[in-house]
Amino acid sequence: MATPYQDRKIPAPTLNEGDAPYFEGAAQGKLMTKYCNDCKKYHHFPRPMCPHCHSTNTEWREAKGTGTVYSVSVTRAAGPVPYALAYVTLDEGPTMITNIVDCDLDTIQIGQKVKVTFKPTDDPKVLVPMFKPA
Amino acid sequence: MSIKGKAYIAGVYEHPTRKAEHASLAQLHAEVAKGAVEDAGLSLKDVDAYFCAGDAPGLGPLNMIDYMGLKVRHFDSTDVGGSSYLIHASHAAQAIAEGKCKVALITLAGRPRSEGRSGTQQRVAIPNVPDAPYEGPYGLVTVNMYALAAKRHMYEFGTTSEQLAWVKVAASHHAQYNPHAFLQKVMTVEDVVNSPMIADPLHRADCCVVTDGGGAILMVAPEIAKSLKRPLVKLIGAGESTKGPLGGNVDLTFSGAAVSGPIAFAEAGVKHSDIKYASIYDSFTITVVMQLEDLGFCKKGEGGKFVADGDLISGVGKLPFNTDGGGMCNNHPNNRGGITKIIEAVRQLRGEAHPKVQVKNCDIALAHGTGGSLGTRHGSATMIMERE
Ligand SMILES: [Zn+2]
């Protein structure tokens, strides 16, 4: 069985205050993440206050864009085309919800190395990070 | 202050409908409310506290207290999805123990079947929800978030689709005796694993049913329970917790039951071997396997083996579960299974379950709920009840 990747209509996110740097980065092909200068840990999704130690001494950092599949589910009955919902653990540490794209979805394995790519949403100026086999 | 023995479940009612095209949401809440107070031998005039969650229309207590013509001095609308009603029961017991009320009504109702709501619908972006911009674009629906947990469980522990299927098979063995059950046909492991794949590794038959209807329970102070003619069932322990993606420290191998369960067991002062019957939240087959591990009925990773070969079937296995057919086969009103979990546990403790599934000498039972998503954020609630 093979399930080739197909493009899917991706709803553009409704941003809240503080979300812009992440999506401005994505529009320029950068995966932005948040780093805490006090506990020295990254977190995701990004927020002004570190969820690990509650410090507000946090800063934006560009991630390398490489990571490992933590879990994946090829979703076959929730829309017009199948898609692979996944958690990817970034090499910097945090695990993020995403999609795995640009491959036979049936071949994706937990533990597989992946790298970031960016896909347009239904607002063509807004892109979101997804991952493909490294 | 412990709630142990401070409140009794005097009334329960499960709406017999599974498709309510011609009843309004408020009407369904009122029908189950009346059913539960009448089951106890009381009337809605006796109710002095009301609990409901996000399934209630409008501003919950404000709309429903007015609609039903209640006069209450205490209310609570905690909403953590399908686990809300077990938390309401615990909070009602706290309020009764503190003298804030004596007769607390808890209702759940919904019409997802008539309204076309299910677990494969794309979520709508809600402004101000902090995680929404980072999750909404990726097509999270209820079933694929549970599927992520199932896939990781299989990877870490070798759990199989056939083991998960036994959860549905066991529920179907019970549902055949429930004339109100949405699915009454006995299923085999092959039936489950050959049903269409919805989100790998969860098949259609790994999912709960989508049903309209609802249920209600009535919690009362001890002196009121003892004045009524119903068997005495009291809450002896309760625990609640939440779990999320932990700022990116995602670990899908356990649920909030790992926290709520030990709290409830400690308060009740009972052991796992004392539990004669368990209502385990069954939104999906994986939900049951993980909760049984987290509640301590087996070791972490051994839930697949624990549920296999009929060990959840009443009269056959070591832990009879969801003897009404559960959310898997009987009823999952408004896509929330919490209240039906309490109701079947009370039927078992009263000796009022169907004779084919009634557990002998059922004196202590557990009910557990998981509301929200096992793959992202969920609420967990555990209740331990005893027949006096
Ligand atoms: Zn920090």
Coordinates of C-alpha atoms and ligand atoms in Angstrom, one line a residue:
Chain A
M1 CA 0.0 0.0 0.0
A2 CA 1.2 3.5 -0.7
T3 CA -0.3 6.8 0.2
P4 CA 1.4 9.5 -1.8
Y5 CA 1.4 13.0 -0.2
Q6 CA -1.2 15.4 -1.7
D7 CA -1.5 19.1 -1.0
R8 CA -4.3 19.9 1.4
K9 CA -6.2 23.1 2.0
I10 CA -4.6 24.4 5.2
P11 CA -6.6 26.9 7.2
A12 CA -4.5 30.1 7.9
P13 CA -4.1 30.5 11.7
T14 CA -5.8 33.3 13.6
L15 CA -2.8 34.9 15.4
N16 CA -2.9 36.3 18.9
E17 CA -0.6 39.1 20.2
G18 CA 3.0 37.9 20.3
D19 CA 2.7 35.2 17.6
A20 CA 4.0 37.3 14.7
P21 CA 7.7 36.6 15.0
Y22 CA 7.0 32.8 14.5
F23 CA 5.0 33.3 11.4
E24 CA 7.2 36.1 10.0
G25 CA 10.1 33.6 10.4
A26 CA 8.1 30.9 8.6
A27 CA 7.3 33.2 5.7
Q28 CA 11.2 33.6 5.3
G29 CA 11.8 29.9 5.6
K30 CA 13.0 30.0 9.2
L31 CA 11.7 27.8 12.0
M32 CA 11.5 30.0 15.0
T33 CA 11.4 28.7 18.6
K34 CA 11.6 30.2 22.0
Y35 CA 14.5 29.8 24.4
C36 CA 14.7 30.6 28.1
N37 CA 17.8 32.4 29.3
D38 CA 17.2 31.3 32.9
C39 CA 16.6 27.5 32.7
K40 CA 18.4 27.2 29.3
K41 CA 15.6 25.2 27.8
Y42 CA 13.6 25.6 24.6
H43 CA 9.8 25.4 24.6
H44 CA 7.0 25.0 22.1
F45 CA 4.5 26.5 21.3
P46 CA 6.2 29.9 21.9
R47 CA 5.1 32.1 24.8
P48 CA 6.5 35.1 26.7
M49 CA 6.8 33.2 29.9
C50 CA 8.8 30.0 30.0
P51 CA 6.4 27.1 30.9
H52 CA 9.3 25.1 32.5
C53 CA 10.6 27.7 35.0
H54 CA 8.1 30.7 34.7
S55 CA 10.9 33.1 33.8
T56 CA 10.0 35.9 31.4
N57 CA 13.6 36.1 30.3
T58 CA 12.9 34.3 27.0
E59 CA 14.1 35.0 23.5
W60 CA 13.4 33.9 19.9
R61 CA 16.0 31.7 18.3
E62 CA 16.0 30.1 14.9
A63 CA 16.0 26.3 15.1
K64 CA 18.2 24.2 12.8
G65 CA 15.0 22.7 11.4
T66 CA 16.0 19.1 11.9
G67 CA 14.3 16.5 14.2
T68 CA 13.0 13.1 14.7
V69 CA 9.4 11.7 14.4
Y70 CA 8.0 11.0 17.9
S71 CA 4.6 9.8 16.7
V72 CA 2.6 9.8 13.4
S73 CA -0.9 9.0 12.3
V74 CA -1.9 8.9 8.7
T75 CA -5.4 10.4 8.9
R76 CA -7.6 8.9 6.2
A77 CA -11.2 9.9 6.9
A78 CA -11.1 13.5 8.1
G79 CA -11.1 15.4 4.8
P80 CA -10.8 15.1 1.1
V81 CA -7.2 13.7 1.1
P82 CA -5.1 11.7 3.6
Y83 CA -2.5 13.5 5.6
A84 CA 0.1 12.6 8.2
L85 CA -0.4 14.3 11.6
A86 CA 2.8 13.9 13.7
Y87 CA 4.8 15.0 16.6
V88 CA 8.4 15.9 15.7
T89 CA 11.1 16.3 18.4
L90 CA 13.4 19.1 17.3
D91 CA 17.1 18.6 17.7
E92 CA 17.0 21.5 20.1
G93 CA 14.7 19.6 22.4
P94 CA 11.0 20.5 22.2
T95 CA 8.4 18.3 20.5
M96 CA 5.9 20.0 18.2
I97 CA 2.7 19.1 16.4
T98 CA 3.1 19.1 12.6
N99 CA 2.5 17.3 9.4
I100 CA 4.9 15.0 7.5
V101 CA 4.8 15.8 3.8
D102 CA 6.4 15.2 0.4
C103 CA 6.8 11.4 0.7
D104 CA 4.8 8.2 0.7
L105 CA 2.9 8.7 4.0
D106 CA 2.8 5.0 4.6
T107 CA 6.6 4.8 4.9
I108 CA 6.9 7.3 7.8
Q109 CA 8.4 5.7 10.9
I110 CA 8.7 6.8 14.5
G111 CA 12.4 7.6 15.0
Q112 CA 12.9 8.7 11.4
K113 CA 15.0 11.8 10.8
V114 CA 13.1 14.7 9.2
K115 CA 13.8 18.3 8.2
V116 CA 11.6 21.3 8.0
T117 CA 9.8 22.6 4.9
F118 CA 7.1 25.3 4.7
K119 CA 3.7 25.0 3.1
P120 CA 1.3 27.8 2.2
T121 CA -2.1 28.1 3.9
D122 CA -5.3 29.4 2.3
D123 CA -3.7 32.9 2.9
P124 CA -0.8 32.5 0.5
K125 CA 1.3 35.0 2.5
V126 CA 1.1 32.8 5.6
L127 CA 3.2 29.6 5.6
V128 CA 3.5 27.0 8.3
P129 CA 6.4 24.6 9.1
M130 CA 6.0 21.0 8.2
F131 CA 8.6 18.2 7.9
K132 CA 9.8 15.8 5.2
P133 CA 12.2 12.9 5.3
A134 CA 15.8 14.2 5.9
Chain B
M1 CA -11.2 17.4 54.6
S2 CA -11.9 14.1 52.9
I3 CA -15.1 13.5 50.9
K4 CA -15.1 9.8 51.9
G5 CA -18.6 8.8 52.7
K6 CA -19.8 12.4 52.8
A7 CA -22.1 12.1 49.8
Y8 CA -24.3 9.4 48.3
I9 CA -25.4 8.8 44.7
A10 CA -29.1 8.5 45.2
G11 CA -30.4 8.9 41.7
V12 CA -29.2 8.0 38.2
Y13 CA -30.9 8.2 34.8
E14 CA -29.7 7.4 31.2
H15 CA -31.9 8.8 28.5
P16 CA -33.1 5.8 26.3
T17 CA -32.8 7.8 23.1
R18 CA -29.8 7.6 20.8
K19 CA -31.1 10.0 18.2
A20 CA -33.1 13.0 19.4
E21 CA -34.2 14.8 16.2
H22 CA -37.3 16.3 17.8
A23 CA -36.1 17.3 21.2
S24 CA -34.2 20.5 22.0
L25 CA -30.9 20.4 23.9
A26 CA -32.5 22.1 27.0
Q27 CA -35.4 19.6 26.9
L28 CA -32.9 16.7 26.9
H29 CA -31.2 18.2 30.0
A30 CA -34.6 18.6 31.7
E31 CA -35.7 15.0 30.8
V32 CA -32.6 13.4 32.3
A33 CA -32.8 15.7 35.4
K34 CA -36.3 14.6 36.0
G35 CA -35.3 11.0 35.5
A36 CA -32.5 11.1 38.1
V37 CA -34.5 12.8 40.8
E38 CA -37.4 10.4 40.3
D39 CA -35.0 7.4 40.4
A40 CA -34.0 8.7 43.9
G41 CA -37.6 9.2 44.9
L42 CA -37.3 13.0 45.1
S43 CA -38.5 15.8 42.9
L44 CA -36.8 18.8 41.2
K45 CA -38.2 21.0 44.0
D46 CA -35.7 19.2 46.4
V47 CA -32.7 20.1 44.3
D48 CA -30.5 22.8 45.9
A49 CA -27.3 22.5 43.7
Y50 CA -26.8 22.2 40.0
F51 CA -23.7 21.1 38.0
C52 CA -23.3 21.1 34.2
A53 CA -20.5 21.4 31.6
G54 CA -20.0 22.9 28.2
D55 CA -22.7 20.7 26.6
A56 CA -25.4 22.8 28.4
P57 CA -26.7 25.6 26.3
G58 CA -25.8 29.3 26.8
L59 CA -24.2 30.1 30.1
G60 CA -24.8 26.6 31.5
P61 CA -26.2 27.0 35.0
L62 CA -27.8 30.4 34.2
N63 CA -29.8 29.0 31.3
M64 CA -30.6 25.6 32.7
I65 CA -31.5 26.6 36.3
D66 CA -33.9 29.1 34.7
Y67 CA -35.3 26.7 32.2
M68 CA -35.9 23.9 34.7
G69 CA -37.2 26.3 37.4
L70 CA -34.7 25.2 40.0
K71 CA -34.0 27.0 43.2
V72 CA -30.3 26.4 44.1
R73 CA -27.8 27.8 46.5
H74 CA -24.7 26.2 44.8
F75 CA -23.6 25.6 41.3
D76 CA -20.5 24.7 39.2
S77 CA -19.9 24.5 35.5
T78 CA -16.3 23.0 35.4
D79 CA -15.8 22.0 31.8
V80 CA -13.0 19.6 30.9
G81 CA -14.8 17.7 28.2
G82 CA -16.1 14.2 28.8
S83 CA -14.4 13.9 32.3
S84 CA -16.3 16.9 33.6
Y85 CA -19.2 14.9 35.2
L86 CA -16.9 12.8 37.4
I87 CA -15.3 16.0 38.6
H88 CA -18.8 17.5 39.2
A89 CA -19.6 14.4 41.4
S90 CA -16.4 15.0 43.4
H91 CA -17.1 18.8 43.7
A92 CA -20.7 18.1 44.6
A93 CA -19.5 15.8 47.4
Q94 CA -17.1 18.6 48.6
A95 CA -20.0 21.1 48.6
I96 CA -22.3 18.6 50.5
A97 CA -19.5 17.9 53.0
E98 CA -19.1 21.6 53.6
G99 CA -22.8 22.1 54.1
K100 CA -23.2 24.3 51.0
C101 CA -26.0 22.0 49.6
K102 CA -27.8 18.7 50.2
V103 CA -29.2 17.6 46.9
A104 CA -26.9 18.2 43.9
L105 CA -28.1 17.5 40.3
I106 CA -25.6 16.9 37.5
T107 CA -26.7 16.7 33.9
L108 CA -25.2 16.0 30.5
A109 CA -27.1 16.0 27.1
G110 CA -26.4 16.6 23.5
R111 CA -27.5 15.9 19.9
P112 CA -24.2 15.3 17.9
R113 CA -26.0 12.7 15.7
S114 CA -28.8 15.1 14.8
E115 CA -26.4 18.0 14.4
G116 CA -23.7 16.0 12.5
R117 CA -20.8 16.4 14.9
S118 CA -18.2 13.6 15.2
G119 CA -14.6 12.9 16.0
T120 CA -13.3 13.4 12.4
Q121 CA -14.3 17.1 12.1
Q122 CA -11.6 19.7 11.6
R123 CA -11.5 22.1 14.5
V124 CA -12.5 25.7 14.1
A125 CA -9.9 28.3 15.1
I126 CA -11.1 30.0 18.2
P127 CA -9.5 33.5 18.9
N128 CA -7.4 33.8 22.0
V129 CA -6.7 30.1 22.4
P130 CA -2.9 30.2 22.8
D131 CA -2.1 26.9 21.1
A132 CA -4.6 27.2 18.2
P133 CA -2.2 29.0 15.7
Y134 CA 0.3 26.2 16.3
E135 CA -2.1 23.3 16.0
G136 CA -5.0 24.3 13.8
P137 CA -3.1 24.2 10.5
Y138 CA -2.2 20.6 11.0
G139 CA -5.6 19.0 10.8
L140 CA -6.0 17.9 14.4
V141 CA -9.3 16.0 14.9
T142 CA -10.4 14.0 17.9
V143 CA -9.5 10.6 16.5
N144 CA -6.0 11.4 15.1
M145 CA -4.9 12.9 18.4
Y146 CA -5.8 9.6 20.2
A147 CA -4.1 7.8 17.3
L148 CA -0.8 9.5 18.0
A149 CA -0.9 8.1 21.5
A150 CA -1.9 4.6 20.2
K151 CA 1.0 4.7 17.7
R152 CA 3.5 5.7 20.3
H153 CA 2.2 3.0 22.7
M154 CA 2.7 0.4 20.0
Y155 CA 6.2 1.6 19.3
E156 CA 7.3 1.7 23.0
F157 CA 5.5 -1.4 24.3
G158 CA 4.7 -3.6 21.3
T159 CA 0.9 -3.2 21.7
T160 CA -1.0 -4.6 18.7
S161 CA -4.2 -3.7 16.9
E162 CA -5.6 -7.1 17.9
Q163 CA -5.0 -6.3 21.6
L164 CA -6.7 -2.9 21.2
A165 CA -9.6 -4.6 19.4
W166 CA -10.4 -6.7 22.5
V167 CA -11.7 -3.6 24.2
K168 CA -14.4 -3.3 21.5
V169 CA -15.1 -7.0 21.6
A170 CA -15.6 -7.0 25.3
A171 CA -17.9 -4.0 25.2
S172 CA -19.9 -5.6 22.4
H173 CA -20.4 -8.8 24.5
H174 CA -22.0 -6.5 27.1
A175 CA -24.0 -4.4 24.7
Q176 CA -25.9 -7.4 23.3
Y177 CA -27.9 -7.5 26.5
N178 CA -28.7 -3.7 26.5
P179 CA -31.8 -3.0 24.5
H180 CA -30.9 0.7 24.3
A181 CA -27.4 0.1 23.0
F182 CA -26.6 1.8 19.7
L183 CA -24.6 -1.2 18.6
Q184 CA -25.9 -4.6 19.8
K185 CA -24.1 -7.0 17.6
V186 CA -21.3 -9.1 19.2
M187 CA -18.0 -8.3 17.4
T188 CA -14.8 -10.3 16.9
V189 CA -11.2 -9.1 16.8
E190 CA -11.3 -9.6 13.0
D191 CA -14.4 -7.4 12.7
V192 CA -12.6 -4.6 14.5
V193 CA -9.2 -4.8 12.6
N194 CA -11.0 -5.2 9.3
S195 CA -13.2 -2.1 9.8
P196 CA -12.0 0.9 7.7
M197 CA -8.9 2.7 8.9
I198 CA -9.8 6.2 10.1
A199 CA -6.5 7.4 11.5
D200 CA -3.6 4.9 11.8
P201 CA -3.7 2.8 13.8
L202 CA -7.3 3.4 14.9
H203 CA -10.1 1.7 12.8
R204 CA -13.7 2.7 12.7
A205 CA -14.5 0.1 15.3
D206 CA -11.7 1.4 17.6
C207 CA -13.9 4.5 18.0
C208 CA -16.9 5.1 20.3
V209 CA -20.4 5.6 18.9
V210 CA -21.8 9.0 18.1
T211 CA -25.1 9.3 19.9
D212 CA -27.7 11.8 21.0
G213 CA -29.2 11.7 24.5
G214 CA -27.7 12.2 27.9
G215 CA -27.8 11.3 31.5
A216 CA -28.0 12.7 35.0
I217 CA -27.0 11.8 38.5
L218 CA -28.2 13.0 41.9
M219 CA -25.7 13.3 44.8
V220 CA -27.2 13.8 48.3
A221 CA -26.2 14.2 51.9
P222 CA -26.0 11.0 54.0
E223 CA -29.2 11.7 56.0
I224 CA -31.2 12.2 52.8
A225 CA -29.8 9.0 51.2
K226 CA -30.8 7.1 54.3
S227 CA -34.3 8.4 54.2
L228 CA -34.9 7.2 50.6
K229 CA -35.8 3.6 49.5
R230 CA -32.9 3.1 47.1
P231 CA -29.7 1.0 47.8
L232 CA -27.0 3.1 49.4
V233 CA -24.1 4.0 47.2
K234 CA -21.5 6.4 48.4
L235 CA -18.5 8.1 47.0
I236 CA -15.4 7.1 49.0
G237 CA -12.6 8.6 46.9
A238 CA -12.0 11.0 44.1
G239 CA -9.1 12.4 42.2
E240 CA -8.7 14.9 39.3
S241 CA -5.8 16.1 37.2
T242 CA -4.9 17.6 33.8
K243 CA -2.2 16.8 31.4
G244 CA -0.9 18.7 28.3
P245 CA 2.1 18.7 25.9
L246 CA 4.2 20.2 28.8
G247 CA 5.8 23.1 26.8
G248 CA 7.2 20.6 24.3
N249 CA 8.2 17.9 26.8
V250 CA 5.7 15.6 25.1
D251 CA 5.2 12.2 26.6
L252 CA 2.2 10.3 25.1
T253 CA 2.8 7.1 27.1
F254 CA 0.7 8.1 30.1
S255 CA -2.5 10.0 30.8
G256 CA -3.7 12.2 33.7
A257 CA -5.1 9.0 35.3
A258 CA -1.5 8.4 36.6
V259 CA -2.2 11.3 38.9
S260 CA -6.0 11.2 39.5
G261 CA -6.0 7.4 40.1
P262 CA -3.6 7.3 43.1
I263 CA -5.3 10.2 44.7
A264 CA -8.7 8.4 44.6
F265 CA -7.3 5.1 45.8
A266 CA -5.5 6.8 48.7
E267 CA -8.7 8.6 49.7
A268 CA -10.8 5.5 49.4
G269 CA -8.3 3.4 51.3
V270 CA -8.9 0.4 49.0
K271 CA -6.6 -1.8 46.8
H272 CA -7.0 -2.7 43.1
S273 CA -8.1 -6.2 44.1
D274 CA -11.0 -4.6 46.0
I275 CA -12.5 -3.1 42.8
K276 CA -15.2 -5.6 41.5
Y277 CA -16.2 -3.5 38.5
A278 CA -14.7 -0.6 36.6
S279 CA -16.3 1.9 34.2
I280 CA -13.3 3.0 32.1
Y281 CA -13.7 5.9 29.6
D282 CA -13.8 4.4 26.2
S283 CA -13.7 7.2 23.6
F284 CA -11.2 4.9 21.7
T285 CA -9.8 1.5 22.4
I286 CA -6.4 3.0 23.3
T287 CA -8.0 5.2 25.9
V288 CA -9.0 2.1 27.9
V289 CA -5.6 0.4 27.6
M290 CA -3.7 3.5 28.8
Q291 CA -6.1 4.3 31.6
L292 CA -6.0 0.7 33.0
E293 CA -2.2 1.0 33.1
D294 CA -2.2 4.5 34.6
L295 CA -4.8 3.6 37.2
G296 CA -2.5 0.7 38.3
F297 CA -4.6 -2.3 37.2
C298 CA -1.5 -3.5 35.3
K299 CA 2.1 -2.3 34.7
K300 CA 2.8 0.4 32.2
G301 CA 3.1 -1.1 28.8
E302 CA 1.1 -4.2 29.7
G303 CA -2.4 -2.8 29.0
G304 CA -2.6 -4.6 25.7
K305 CA -2.0 -8.0 27.2
F306 CA -4.3 -7.1 30.1
V307 CA -7.3 -6.5 27.9
A308 CA -6.7 -9.3 25.5
D309 CA -8.6 -12.6 25.4
G310 CA -11.8 -11.3 27.1
D311 CA -10.3 -10.2 30.4
L312 CA -12.7 -7.2 30.5
I313 CA -15.9 -9.4 29.9
S314 CA -18.2 -9.8 32.9
G315 CA -18.3 -13.4 34.1
V316 CA -15.2 -14.3 32.0
G317 CA -12.3 -11.9 32.7
K318 CA -10.5 -10.5 35.7
L319 CA -11.9 -7.0 35.5
P320 CA -15.5 -6.6 34.2
F321 CA -15.7 -3.2 32.5
N322 CA -18.4 -1.1 30.9
T323 CA -21.2 -3.6 31.3
D324 CA -23.7 -1.4 29.6
G325 CA -21.7 -1.6 26.4
G326 CA -19.9 1.6 27.2
G327 CA -19.1 4.4 24.7
M328 CA -17.8 1.7 22.4
C329 CA -21.2 0.2 21.7
N330 CA -24.0 1.6 24.0
N331 CA -23.9 5.4 24.3
H332 CA -21.5 8.4 24.2
P333 CA -24.0 11.2 24.4
N334 CA -22.7 14.6 23.0
N335 CA -19.4 12.9 22.3
R336 CA -18.8 12.9 26.1
G337 CA -18.9 9.6 28.0
G338 CA -18.4 10.7 31.6
I339 CA -21.9 10.5 33.0
T340 CA -22.7 7.1 31.6
K341 CA -19.6 5.8 33.3
I342 CA -21.0 6.8 36.7
I343 CA -24.5 5.5 35.9
E344 CA -23.4 1.9 35.0
A345 CA -21.1 1.8 38.1
V346 CA -24.1 2.7 40.3
R347 CA -26.3 0.1 38.5
Q348 CA -23.6 -2.5 39.3
L349 CA -23.3 -1.4 43.0
R350 CA -27.1 -1.5 43.4
G351 CA -27.3 -4.9 41.7
E352 CA -29.4 -3.4 39.0
A353 CA -27.2 -4.2 35.9
H354 CA -28.5 -6.6 33.4
P355 CA -28.5 -10.1 35.0
K356 CA -26.2 -11.4 32.2
V357 CA -23.5 -8.8 33.1
Q358 CA -24.2 -8.1 36.8
V359 CA -21.0 -8.7 38.8
K360 CA -21.6 -10.9 41.9
N361 CA -21.2 -9.2 45.3
C362 CA -20.3 -5.9 43.6
D363 CA -19.6 -3.8 46.7
I364 CA -16.8 -1.5 45.4
A365 CA -16.6 0.0 41.9
L366 CA -14.4 2.6 40.1
A367 CA -15.3 5.0 37.4
H368 CA -12.8 7.0 35.4
G369 CA -13.0 9.7 32.7
T370 CA -10.7 11.3 30.2
G371 CA -12.0 14.5 28.6
G372 CA -10.3 16.4 25.8
S373 CA -7.5 14.8 23.9
L374 CA -5.0 12.1 25.0
G375 CA -2.7 13.5 22.4
T376 CA -2.7 17.1 23.5
R377 CA -4.6 18.4 26.6
H378 CA -7.0 16.4 28.7
G379 CA -8.7 16.3 32.1
S380 CA -8.8 13.1 34.1
A381 CA -11.1 12.1 36.9
T382 CA -11.3 9.0 39.0
M383 CA -14.2 8.1 41.4
I384 CA -14.3 5.1 43.8
M385 CA -17.8 4.2 45.1
E386 CA -19.0 1.7 47.7
R387 CA -22.3 0.1 48.4
E388 CA -23.2 0.4 52.1
Ligands
ZN1 ZN 12.8 28.6 31.8

